[in-house]
CSV table of C-alpha atoms in Angstrom, one decimal:
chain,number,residue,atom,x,y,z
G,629,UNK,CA,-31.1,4.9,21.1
G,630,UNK,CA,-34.5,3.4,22.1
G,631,UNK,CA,-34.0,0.4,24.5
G,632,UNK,CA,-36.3,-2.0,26.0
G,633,UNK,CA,-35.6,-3.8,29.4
G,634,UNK,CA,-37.7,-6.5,30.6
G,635,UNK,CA,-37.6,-7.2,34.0
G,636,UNK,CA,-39.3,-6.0,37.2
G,637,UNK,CA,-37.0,-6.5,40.5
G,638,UNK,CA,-33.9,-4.9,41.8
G,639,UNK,CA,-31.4,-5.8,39.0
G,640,UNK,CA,-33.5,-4.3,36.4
G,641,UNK,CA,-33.6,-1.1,38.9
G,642,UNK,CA,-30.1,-0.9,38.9
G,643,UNK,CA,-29.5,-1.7,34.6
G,644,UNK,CA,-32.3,1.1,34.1
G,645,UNK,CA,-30.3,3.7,36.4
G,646,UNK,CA,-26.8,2.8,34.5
G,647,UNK,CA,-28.9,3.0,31.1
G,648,UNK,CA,-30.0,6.4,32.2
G,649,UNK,CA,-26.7,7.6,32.5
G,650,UNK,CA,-26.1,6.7,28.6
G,651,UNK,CA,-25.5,9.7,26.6
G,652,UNK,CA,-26.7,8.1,23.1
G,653,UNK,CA,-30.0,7.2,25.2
G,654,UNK,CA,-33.1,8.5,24.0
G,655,UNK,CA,-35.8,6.7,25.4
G,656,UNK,CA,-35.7,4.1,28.1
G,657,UNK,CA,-38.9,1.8,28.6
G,658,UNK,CA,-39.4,-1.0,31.2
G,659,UNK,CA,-41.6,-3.9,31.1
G,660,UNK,CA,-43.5,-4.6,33.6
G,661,UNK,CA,-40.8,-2.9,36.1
G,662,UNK,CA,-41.8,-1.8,39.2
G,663,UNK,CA,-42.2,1.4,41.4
G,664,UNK,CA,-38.9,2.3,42.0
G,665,UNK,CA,-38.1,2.3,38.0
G,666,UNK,CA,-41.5,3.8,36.9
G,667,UNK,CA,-39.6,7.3,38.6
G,668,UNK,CA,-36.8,7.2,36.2
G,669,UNK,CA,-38.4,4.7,32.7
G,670,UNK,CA,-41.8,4.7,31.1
G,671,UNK,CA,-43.5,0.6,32.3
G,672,UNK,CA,-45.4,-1.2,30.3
G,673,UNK,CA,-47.2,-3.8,31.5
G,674,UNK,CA,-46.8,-7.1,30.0
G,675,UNK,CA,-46.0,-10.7,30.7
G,676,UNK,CA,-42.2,-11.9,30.8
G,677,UNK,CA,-43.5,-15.5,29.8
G,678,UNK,CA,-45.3,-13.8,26.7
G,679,UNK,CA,-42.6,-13.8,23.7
G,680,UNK,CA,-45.1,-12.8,21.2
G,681,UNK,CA,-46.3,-9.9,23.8
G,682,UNK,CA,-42.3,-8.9,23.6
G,683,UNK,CA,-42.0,-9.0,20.7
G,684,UNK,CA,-44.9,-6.8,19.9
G,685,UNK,CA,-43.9,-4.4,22.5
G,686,UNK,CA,-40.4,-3.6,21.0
G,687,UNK,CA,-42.0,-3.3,17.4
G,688,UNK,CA,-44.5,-1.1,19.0
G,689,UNK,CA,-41.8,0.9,20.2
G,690,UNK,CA,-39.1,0.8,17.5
G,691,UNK,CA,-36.9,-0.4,20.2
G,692,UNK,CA,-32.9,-0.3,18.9
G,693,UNK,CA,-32.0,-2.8,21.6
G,694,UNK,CA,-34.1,-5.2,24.1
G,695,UNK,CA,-32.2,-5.8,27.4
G,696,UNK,CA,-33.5,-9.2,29.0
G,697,UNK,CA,-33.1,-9.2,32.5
G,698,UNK,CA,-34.7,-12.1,34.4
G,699,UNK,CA,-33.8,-15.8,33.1
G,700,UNK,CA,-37.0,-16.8,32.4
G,701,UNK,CA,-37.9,-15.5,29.2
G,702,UNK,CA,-34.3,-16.6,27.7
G,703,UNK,CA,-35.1,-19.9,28.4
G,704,UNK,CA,-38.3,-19.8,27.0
G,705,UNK,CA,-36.5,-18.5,23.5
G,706,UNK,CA,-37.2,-15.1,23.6
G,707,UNK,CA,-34.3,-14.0,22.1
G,708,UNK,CA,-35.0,-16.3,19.2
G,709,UNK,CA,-38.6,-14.3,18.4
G,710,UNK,CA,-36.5,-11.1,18.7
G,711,UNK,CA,-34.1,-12.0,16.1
G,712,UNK,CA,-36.8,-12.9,13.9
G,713,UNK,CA,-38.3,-9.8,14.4
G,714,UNK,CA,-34.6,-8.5,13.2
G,715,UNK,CA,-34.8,-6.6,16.5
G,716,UNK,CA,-30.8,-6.4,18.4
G,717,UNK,CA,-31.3,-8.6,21.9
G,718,UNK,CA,-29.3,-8.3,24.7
G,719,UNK,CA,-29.7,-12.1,26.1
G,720,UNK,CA,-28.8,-16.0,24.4
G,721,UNK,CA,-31.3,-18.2,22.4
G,722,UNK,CA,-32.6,-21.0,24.5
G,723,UNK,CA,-30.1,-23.1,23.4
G,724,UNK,CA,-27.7,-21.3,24.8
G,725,UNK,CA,-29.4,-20.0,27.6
G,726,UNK,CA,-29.2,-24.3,28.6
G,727,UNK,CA,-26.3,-23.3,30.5
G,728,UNK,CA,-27.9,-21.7,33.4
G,729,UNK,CA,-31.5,-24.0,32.5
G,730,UNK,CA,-29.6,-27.2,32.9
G,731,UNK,CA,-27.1,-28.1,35.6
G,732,UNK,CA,-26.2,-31.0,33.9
G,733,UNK,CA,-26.3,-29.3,30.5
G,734,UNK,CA,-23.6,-26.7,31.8
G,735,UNK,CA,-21.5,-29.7,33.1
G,736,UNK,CA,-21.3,-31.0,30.0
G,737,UNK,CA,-19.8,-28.1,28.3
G,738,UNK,CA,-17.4,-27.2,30.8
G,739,UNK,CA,-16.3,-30.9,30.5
G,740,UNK,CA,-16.3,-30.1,26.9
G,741,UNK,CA,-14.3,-26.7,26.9
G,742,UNK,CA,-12.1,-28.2,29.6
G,743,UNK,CA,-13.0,-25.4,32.2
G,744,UNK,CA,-12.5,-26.6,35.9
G,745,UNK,CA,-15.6,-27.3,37.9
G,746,UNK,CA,-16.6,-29.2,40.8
G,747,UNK,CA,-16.9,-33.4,40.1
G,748,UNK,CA,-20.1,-34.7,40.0
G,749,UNK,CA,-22.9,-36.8,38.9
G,750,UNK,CA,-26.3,-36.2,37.0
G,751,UNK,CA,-28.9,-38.9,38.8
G,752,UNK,CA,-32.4,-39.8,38.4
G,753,UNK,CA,-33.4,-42.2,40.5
G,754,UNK,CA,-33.0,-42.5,44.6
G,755,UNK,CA,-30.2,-45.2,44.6
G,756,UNK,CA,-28.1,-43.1,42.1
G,757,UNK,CA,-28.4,-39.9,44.5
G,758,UNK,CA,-27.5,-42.1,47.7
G,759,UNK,CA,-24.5,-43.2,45.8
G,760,UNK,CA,-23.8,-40.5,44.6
G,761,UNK,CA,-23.8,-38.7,48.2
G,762,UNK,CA,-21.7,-41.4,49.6
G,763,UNK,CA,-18.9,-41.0,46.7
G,764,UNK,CA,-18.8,-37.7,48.1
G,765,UNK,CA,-19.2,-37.3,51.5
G,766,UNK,CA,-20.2,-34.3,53.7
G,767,UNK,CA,-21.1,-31.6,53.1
G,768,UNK,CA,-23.9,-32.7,50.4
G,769,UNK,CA,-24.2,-30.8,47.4
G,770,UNK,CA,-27.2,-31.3,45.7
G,771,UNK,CA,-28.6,-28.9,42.6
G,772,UNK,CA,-31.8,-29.3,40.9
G,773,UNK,CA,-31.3,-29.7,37.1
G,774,UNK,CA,-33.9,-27.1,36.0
G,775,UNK,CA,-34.9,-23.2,36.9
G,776,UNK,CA,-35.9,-23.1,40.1
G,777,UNK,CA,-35.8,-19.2,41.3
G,778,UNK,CA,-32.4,-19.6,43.3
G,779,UNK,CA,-33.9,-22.2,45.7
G,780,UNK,CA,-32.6,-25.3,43.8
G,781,UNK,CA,-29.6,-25.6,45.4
G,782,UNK,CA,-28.8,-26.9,49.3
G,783,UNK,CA,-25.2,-27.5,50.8
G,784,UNK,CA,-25.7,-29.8,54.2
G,785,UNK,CA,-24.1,-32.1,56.0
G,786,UNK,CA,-27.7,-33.5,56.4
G,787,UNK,CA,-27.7,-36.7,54.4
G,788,UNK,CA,-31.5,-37.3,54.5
G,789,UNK,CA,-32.7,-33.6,54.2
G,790,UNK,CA,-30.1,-33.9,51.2
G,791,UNK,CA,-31.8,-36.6,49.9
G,792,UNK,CA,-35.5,-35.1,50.6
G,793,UNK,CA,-34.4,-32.5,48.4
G,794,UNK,CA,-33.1,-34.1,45.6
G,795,UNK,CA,-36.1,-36.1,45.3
G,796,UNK,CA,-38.4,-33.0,44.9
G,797,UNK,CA,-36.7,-33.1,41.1
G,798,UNK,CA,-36.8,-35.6,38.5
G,799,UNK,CA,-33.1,-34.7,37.7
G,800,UNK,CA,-30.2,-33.4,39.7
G,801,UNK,CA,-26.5,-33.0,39.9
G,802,UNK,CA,-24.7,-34.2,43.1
G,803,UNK,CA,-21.6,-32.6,43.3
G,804,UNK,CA,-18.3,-32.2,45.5
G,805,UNK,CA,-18.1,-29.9,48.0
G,806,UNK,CA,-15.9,-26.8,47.2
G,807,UNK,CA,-14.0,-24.7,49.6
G,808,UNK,CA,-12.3,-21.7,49.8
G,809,UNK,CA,-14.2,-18.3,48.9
G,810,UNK,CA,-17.1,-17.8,46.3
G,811,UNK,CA,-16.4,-14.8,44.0
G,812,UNK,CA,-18.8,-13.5,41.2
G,813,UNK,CA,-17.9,-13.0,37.7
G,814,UNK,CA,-19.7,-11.2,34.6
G,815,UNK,CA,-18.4,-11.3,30.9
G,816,UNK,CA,-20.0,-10.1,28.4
G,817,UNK,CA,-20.7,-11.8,24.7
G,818,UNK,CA,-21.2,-10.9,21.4
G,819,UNK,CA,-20.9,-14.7,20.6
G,820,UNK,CA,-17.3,-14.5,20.2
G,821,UNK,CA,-15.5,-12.0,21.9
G,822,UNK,CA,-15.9,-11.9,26.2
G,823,UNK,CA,-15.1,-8.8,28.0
G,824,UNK,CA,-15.3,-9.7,31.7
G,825,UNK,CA,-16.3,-7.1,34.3
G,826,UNK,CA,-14.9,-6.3,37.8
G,827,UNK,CA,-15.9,-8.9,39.9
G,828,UNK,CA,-18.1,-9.3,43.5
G,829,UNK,CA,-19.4,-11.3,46.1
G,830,UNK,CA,-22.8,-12.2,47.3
G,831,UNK,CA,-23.7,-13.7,50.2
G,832,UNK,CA,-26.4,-16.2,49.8
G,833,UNK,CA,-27.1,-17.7,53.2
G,834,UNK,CA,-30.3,-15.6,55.0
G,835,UNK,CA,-28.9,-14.9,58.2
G,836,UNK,CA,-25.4,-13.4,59.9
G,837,UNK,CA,-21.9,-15.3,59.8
G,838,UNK,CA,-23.4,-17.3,56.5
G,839,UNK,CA,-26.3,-19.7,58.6
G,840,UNK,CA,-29.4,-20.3,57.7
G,841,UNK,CA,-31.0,-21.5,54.3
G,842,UNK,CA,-29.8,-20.3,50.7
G,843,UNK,CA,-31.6,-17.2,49.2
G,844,UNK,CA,-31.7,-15.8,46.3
G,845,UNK,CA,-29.2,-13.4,47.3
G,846,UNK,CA,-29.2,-11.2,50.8
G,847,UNK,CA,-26.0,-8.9,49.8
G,848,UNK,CA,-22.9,-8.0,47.7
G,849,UNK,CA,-20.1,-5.9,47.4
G,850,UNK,CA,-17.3,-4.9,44.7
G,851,UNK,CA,-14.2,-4.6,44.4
G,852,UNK,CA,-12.5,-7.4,46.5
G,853,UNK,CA,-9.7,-5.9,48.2
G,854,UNK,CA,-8.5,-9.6,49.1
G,855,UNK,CA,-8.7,-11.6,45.8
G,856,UNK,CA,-6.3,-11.9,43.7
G,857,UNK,CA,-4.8,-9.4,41.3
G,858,UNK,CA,-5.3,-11.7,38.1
G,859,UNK,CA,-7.8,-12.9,38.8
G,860,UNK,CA,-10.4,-11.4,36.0
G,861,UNK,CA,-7.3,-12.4,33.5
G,862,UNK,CA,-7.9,-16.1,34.8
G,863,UNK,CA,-11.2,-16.5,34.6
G,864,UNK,CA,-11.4,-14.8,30.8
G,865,UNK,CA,-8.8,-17.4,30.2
G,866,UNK,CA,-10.1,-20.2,31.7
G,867,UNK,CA,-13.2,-20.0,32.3
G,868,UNK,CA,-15.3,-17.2,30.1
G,869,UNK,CA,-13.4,-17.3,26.7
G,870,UNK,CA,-13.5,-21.4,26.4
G,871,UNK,CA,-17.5,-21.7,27.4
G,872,UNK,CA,-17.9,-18.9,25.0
G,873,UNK,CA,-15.6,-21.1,22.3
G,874,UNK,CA,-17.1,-24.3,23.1
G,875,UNK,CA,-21.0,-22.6,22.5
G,876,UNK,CA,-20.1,-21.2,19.3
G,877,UNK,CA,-18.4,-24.5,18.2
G,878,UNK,CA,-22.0,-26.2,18.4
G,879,UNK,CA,-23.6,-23.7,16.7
G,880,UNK,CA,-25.3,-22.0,19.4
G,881,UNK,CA,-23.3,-19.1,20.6
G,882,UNK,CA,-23.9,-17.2,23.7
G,883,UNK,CA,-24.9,-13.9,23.0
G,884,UNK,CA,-25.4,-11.5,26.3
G,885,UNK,CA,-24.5,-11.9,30.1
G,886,UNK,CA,-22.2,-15.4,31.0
G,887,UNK,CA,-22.4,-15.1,34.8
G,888,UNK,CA,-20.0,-17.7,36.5
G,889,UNK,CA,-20.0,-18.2,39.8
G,890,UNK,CA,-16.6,-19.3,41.4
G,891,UNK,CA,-15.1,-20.6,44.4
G,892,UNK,CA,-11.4,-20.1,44.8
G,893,UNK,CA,-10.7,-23.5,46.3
G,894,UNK,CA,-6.9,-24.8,47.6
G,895,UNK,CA,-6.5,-26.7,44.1
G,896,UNK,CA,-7.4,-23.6,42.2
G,897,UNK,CA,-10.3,-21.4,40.9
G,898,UNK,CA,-13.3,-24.0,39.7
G,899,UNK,CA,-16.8,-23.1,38.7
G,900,UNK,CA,-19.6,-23.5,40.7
G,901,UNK,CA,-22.5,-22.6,38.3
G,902,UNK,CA,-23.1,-20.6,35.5
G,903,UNK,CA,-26.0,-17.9,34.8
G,904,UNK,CA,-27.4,-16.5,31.7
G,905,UNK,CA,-27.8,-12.9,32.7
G,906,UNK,CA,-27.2,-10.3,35.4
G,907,UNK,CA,-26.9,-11.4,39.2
G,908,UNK,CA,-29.1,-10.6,41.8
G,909,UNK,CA,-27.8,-9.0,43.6
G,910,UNK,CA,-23.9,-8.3,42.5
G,911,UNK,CA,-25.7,-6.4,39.5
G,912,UNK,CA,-26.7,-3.8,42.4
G,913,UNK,CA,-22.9,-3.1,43.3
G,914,UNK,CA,-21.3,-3.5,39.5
G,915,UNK,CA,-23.9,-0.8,38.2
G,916,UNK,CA,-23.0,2.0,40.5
G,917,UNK,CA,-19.2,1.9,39.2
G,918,UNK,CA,-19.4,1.1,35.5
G,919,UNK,CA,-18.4,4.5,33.7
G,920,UNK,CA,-18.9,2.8,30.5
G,921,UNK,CA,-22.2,3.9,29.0
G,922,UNK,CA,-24.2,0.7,29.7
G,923,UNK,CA,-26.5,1.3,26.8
G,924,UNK,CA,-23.5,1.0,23.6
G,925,UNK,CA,-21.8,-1.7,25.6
G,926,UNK,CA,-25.0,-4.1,25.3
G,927,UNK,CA,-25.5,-2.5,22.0
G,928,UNK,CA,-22.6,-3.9,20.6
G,929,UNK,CA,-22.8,-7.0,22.1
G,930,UNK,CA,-26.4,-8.0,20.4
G,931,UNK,CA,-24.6,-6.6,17.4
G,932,UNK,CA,-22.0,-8.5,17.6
G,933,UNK,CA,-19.8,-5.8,18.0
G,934,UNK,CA,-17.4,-6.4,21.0
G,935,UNK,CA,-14.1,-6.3,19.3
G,936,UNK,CA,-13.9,-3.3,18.4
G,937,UNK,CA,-15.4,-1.9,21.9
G,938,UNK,CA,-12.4,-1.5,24.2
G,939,UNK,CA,-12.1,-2.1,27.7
G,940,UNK,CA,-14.6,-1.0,30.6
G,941,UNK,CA,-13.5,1.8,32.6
G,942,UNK,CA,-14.3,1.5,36.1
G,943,UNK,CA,-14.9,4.0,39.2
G,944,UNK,CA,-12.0,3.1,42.3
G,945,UNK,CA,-14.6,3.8,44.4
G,946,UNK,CA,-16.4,0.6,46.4
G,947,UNK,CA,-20.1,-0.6,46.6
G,948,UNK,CA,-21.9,-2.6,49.2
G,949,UNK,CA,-25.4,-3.5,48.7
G,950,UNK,CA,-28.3,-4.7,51.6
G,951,UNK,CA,-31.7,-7.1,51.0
G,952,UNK,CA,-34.3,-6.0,52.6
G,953,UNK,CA,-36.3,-9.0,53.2
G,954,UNK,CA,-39.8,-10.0,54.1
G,955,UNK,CA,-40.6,-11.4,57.3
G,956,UNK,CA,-40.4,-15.5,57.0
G,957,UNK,CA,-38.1,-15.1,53.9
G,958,UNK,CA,-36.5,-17.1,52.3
G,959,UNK,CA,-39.4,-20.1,53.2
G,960,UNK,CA,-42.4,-18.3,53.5
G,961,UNK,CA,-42.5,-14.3,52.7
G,962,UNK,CA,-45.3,-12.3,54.1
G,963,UNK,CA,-46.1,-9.2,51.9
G,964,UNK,CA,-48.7,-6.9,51.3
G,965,UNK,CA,-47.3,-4.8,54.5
G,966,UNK,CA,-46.4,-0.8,53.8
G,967,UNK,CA,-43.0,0.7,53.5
G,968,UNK,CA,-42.0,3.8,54.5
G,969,UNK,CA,-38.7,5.6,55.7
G,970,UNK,CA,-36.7,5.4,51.8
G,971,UNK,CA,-34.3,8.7,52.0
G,972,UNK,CA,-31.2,7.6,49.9
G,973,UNK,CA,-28.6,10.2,49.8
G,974,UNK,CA,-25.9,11.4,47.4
G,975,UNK,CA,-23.6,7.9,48.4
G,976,UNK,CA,-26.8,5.4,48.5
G,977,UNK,CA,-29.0,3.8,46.4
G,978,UNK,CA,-32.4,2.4,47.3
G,979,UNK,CA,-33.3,-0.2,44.6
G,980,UNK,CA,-36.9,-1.8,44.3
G,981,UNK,CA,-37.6,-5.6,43.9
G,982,UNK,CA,-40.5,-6.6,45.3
G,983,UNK,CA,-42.6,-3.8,45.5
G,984,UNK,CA,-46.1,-2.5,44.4
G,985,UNK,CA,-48.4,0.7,45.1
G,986,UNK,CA,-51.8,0.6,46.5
G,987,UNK,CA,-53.5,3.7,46.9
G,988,UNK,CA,-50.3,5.4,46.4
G,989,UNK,CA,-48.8,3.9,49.2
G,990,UNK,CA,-46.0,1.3,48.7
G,991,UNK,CA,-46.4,-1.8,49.5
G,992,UNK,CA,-44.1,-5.2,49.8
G,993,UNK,CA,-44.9,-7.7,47.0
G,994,UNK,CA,-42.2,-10.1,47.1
G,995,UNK,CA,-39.2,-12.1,49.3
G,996,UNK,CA,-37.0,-9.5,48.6
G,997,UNK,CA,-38.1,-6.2,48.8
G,998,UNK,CA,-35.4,-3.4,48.6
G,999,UNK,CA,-31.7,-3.2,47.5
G,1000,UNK,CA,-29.6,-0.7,49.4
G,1001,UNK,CA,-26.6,0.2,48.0
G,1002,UNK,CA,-23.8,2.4,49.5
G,1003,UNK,CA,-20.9,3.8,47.5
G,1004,UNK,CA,-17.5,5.1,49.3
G,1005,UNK,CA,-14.1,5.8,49.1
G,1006,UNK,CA,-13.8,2.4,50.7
G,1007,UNK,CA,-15.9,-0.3,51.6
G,1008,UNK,CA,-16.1,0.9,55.1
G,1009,UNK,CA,-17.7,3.7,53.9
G,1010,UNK,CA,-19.6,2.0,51.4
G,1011,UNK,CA,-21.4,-0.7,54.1
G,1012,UNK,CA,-21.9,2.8,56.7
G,1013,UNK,CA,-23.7,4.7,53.6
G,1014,UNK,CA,-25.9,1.1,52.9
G,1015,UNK,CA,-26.8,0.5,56.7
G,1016,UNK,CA,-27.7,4.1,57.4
G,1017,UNK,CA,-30.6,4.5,54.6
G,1018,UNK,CA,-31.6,0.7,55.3
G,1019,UNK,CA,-32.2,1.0,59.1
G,1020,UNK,CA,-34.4,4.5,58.5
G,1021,UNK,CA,-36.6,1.8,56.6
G,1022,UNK,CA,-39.6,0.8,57.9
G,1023,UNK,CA,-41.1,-2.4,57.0
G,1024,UNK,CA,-43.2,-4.4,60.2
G,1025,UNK,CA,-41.2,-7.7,60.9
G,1026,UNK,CA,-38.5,-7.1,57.8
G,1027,UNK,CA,-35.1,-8.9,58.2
G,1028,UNK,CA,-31.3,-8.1,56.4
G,1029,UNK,CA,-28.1,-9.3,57.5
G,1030,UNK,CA,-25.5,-7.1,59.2
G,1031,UNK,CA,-22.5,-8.1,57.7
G,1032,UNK,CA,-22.3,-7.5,54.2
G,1033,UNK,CA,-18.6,-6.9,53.6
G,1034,UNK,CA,-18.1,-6.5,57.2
G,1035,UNK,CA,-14.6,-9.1,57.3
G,1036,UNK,CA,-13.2,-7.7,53.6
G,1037,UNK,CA,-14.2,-4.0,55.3
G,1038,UNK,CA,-11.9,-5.0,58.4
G,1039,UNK,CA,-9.1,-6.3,56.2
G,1040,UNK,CA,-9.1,-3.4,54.1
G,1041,UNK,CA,-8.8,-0.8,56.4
G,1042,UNK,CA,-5.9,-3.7,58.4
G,1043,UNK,CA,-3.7,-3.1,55.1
């Protein structure tokens, strides 16, 4: 099998090293990718807002499958040129792929499919988001409509900076507050059948004990010791298999990675957005224990395959991953400094995201830099085999939190 990933930061690391493990894989190629998967894929260099260059690329390379990572180019209809092209895509048609470019388009469908989300309003214009605010009260919960790179959304008790930021989009949804734990979920669609993975939780906020602004992601880990036991049985019921329903039921049915992200509040699981493809960074942690060869399971979903594709099999071991972060990341990321000091052993992972080589000597490029994931028997040894390559890393005024998994770690090892 000849598949094609687009994608160049740490999630599309870790879906090219679980590829790579494939046994029906013959040729793995990356586009643009970066430095850390140029050592295990052939990159290409190419445009992820070019569909037509896409296209061309997987023609070129009588790709069997083309893996989308980044949301960008499904929202910009990729998919659609692929299946023109008769070429098997891993990833929804822009219609589809509405439900992680529209907040309020996604509200509407869970309304729709009767999944449980959050309460809120869609508003346009300053007095509706000041109404809006007041209906629900602190904390503020304000979400940009569109894409925004995972710095559309801001939870404050602030009520002016929440309506400074709400006016930086011609369209937002104002939402209640949930409480309780955020959990991460994947299932995967053929457009009709959902098998959901194990899930994961990130942890969003840039600094220690959850302050600071929201990132794109500064951490994860997998399995959760604490949740509970049905809780991937719930969310396929209540959650996955009735937005998958409800898509196909208007004729546009989600094909690829449904991502929900869920907070387990006192009145019961509700959703707190959805995504159209792999998370950054739980993808980092899920990766590392899927047994199933990850190139036949996406396989079968662009194929439309699924039924027939039994369950996922899963290692018991646990995975804890670590951002490594720019200095003035998440607001203002200085790169272009050098990296040295990346020695992963046999129970770590270093994963590249924003990386480049000049002169043969890497280089940050981005906000986030590196992924760092540990595996172990538990997550205490999971978080000491993360922390131990990611502190020999040197990268002049780089930041990452220390407490990825550090309370679930504690719990676990209390039981």
């Amino acid at each position: 099998m000849k598949v094609l990933l687009i994608g160049s930061g740490g999630r599309e690391h870790a879906l090219a090293a679980a590829l790579n493990r494939d046994p029906k894989l013959e040729e793995l190629h990356v586009a643009p990718g970066n430095p850390g998967i140029a050592q295990i894929a052939l990159c290409h260099e190419l445009d992820i807002k070019d569909n037509k260059a896409i296209v061309a690329l997987a023609q070129k390379l009588n790709s069997d499958l083309v893996v989308i990572g980044p949301e960008l180019p499904l929202v910009n209809g990729v998919a659609d040129e692929l299946a023109k092209a008769k070429i098997p895509c891993f990833g929804p048609s822009k219609a589809a792929a509405q439900l992680e470019g529209s907040k309020d388009f996604a509200k509407k469908v869970m309304s729709d499919a009767g999944v449980p989300t959050a309460k809120s309003f869609t508003c346009t214009t300053k007095s509706e988001i000041e109404r809006a605010l007041d209906t629900f009260g602190a904390p503020y919960v304000v979400k940009h409509d569109g894409l925004a790179a995972g710095k559309g959304v801001v939870v404050t008790d602030d009520r002016d900076f929440a309506i400074e930021h709400a006016l930086q989009s011609p369209q937002v949804v104002i939402e209640e507050y949930l409480d309780g734990p955020e959990v991460s979920l994947f299932g995967i669609s053929d457009g009709h059948h959902v098998i959901a993975m194990q899930p994961a939780q990130d942890f969003k906020r840039v600094s220690d004990g959850d302050l600071g602004p929201n990132t794109g992601g500064m951490g994860a880990y997998s399995p959760l010791p604490w949740a509970p036991d049905e809780i991937v049985e719930e969310v396929l019921d209540q959650v996955l298999n009735p937005t998958v329903k409800e898509m196909a039921a208007r004729a546009t049915p989600f094909v690829g990675l449904l991502y929900a992200g869920l907070a387990l509040t006192s009145h019961g699981t509700r959703v707190i957005e959805f995504n159209a493809r792999f998370g950054d960074p739980e993808t980092q942690v899920l990766m590392p224990r899927l047994k199933t060869p990850l190139a036949q399971l996406l396989l079968a979903a662009a194929t439309g395959k699924l039924k027939e594709f039994g369950e996922l099999d899963w290692s018991q071991d646990s995975a804890v991953t670590v951002v490594l972060a720019s200095p003035g990341y998440p607001a203002s990321p200085k790169v272009g400094e050098p990296i040295t000091g990346i020695n992963p052993n046999s129970n770590s992972f270093v994963f590249h995201a924003g990386t480049e080589l000049r002169d043969q000597i890497l280089h940050s490029a981005g906000g986030r830099v590196l992924t760092v994931t540990g595996v172990g028997s538990d997550l205490t040894e999971a978080r000491d085999a993360a922390y131990r390559t990611i502190s020999q890393i040197s990268l002049t005024g780089s930041h990452y939190r220390s407490d990825i998994a550090l309370n679930a770690s504690v719990a676990e090892k209390g039981n």
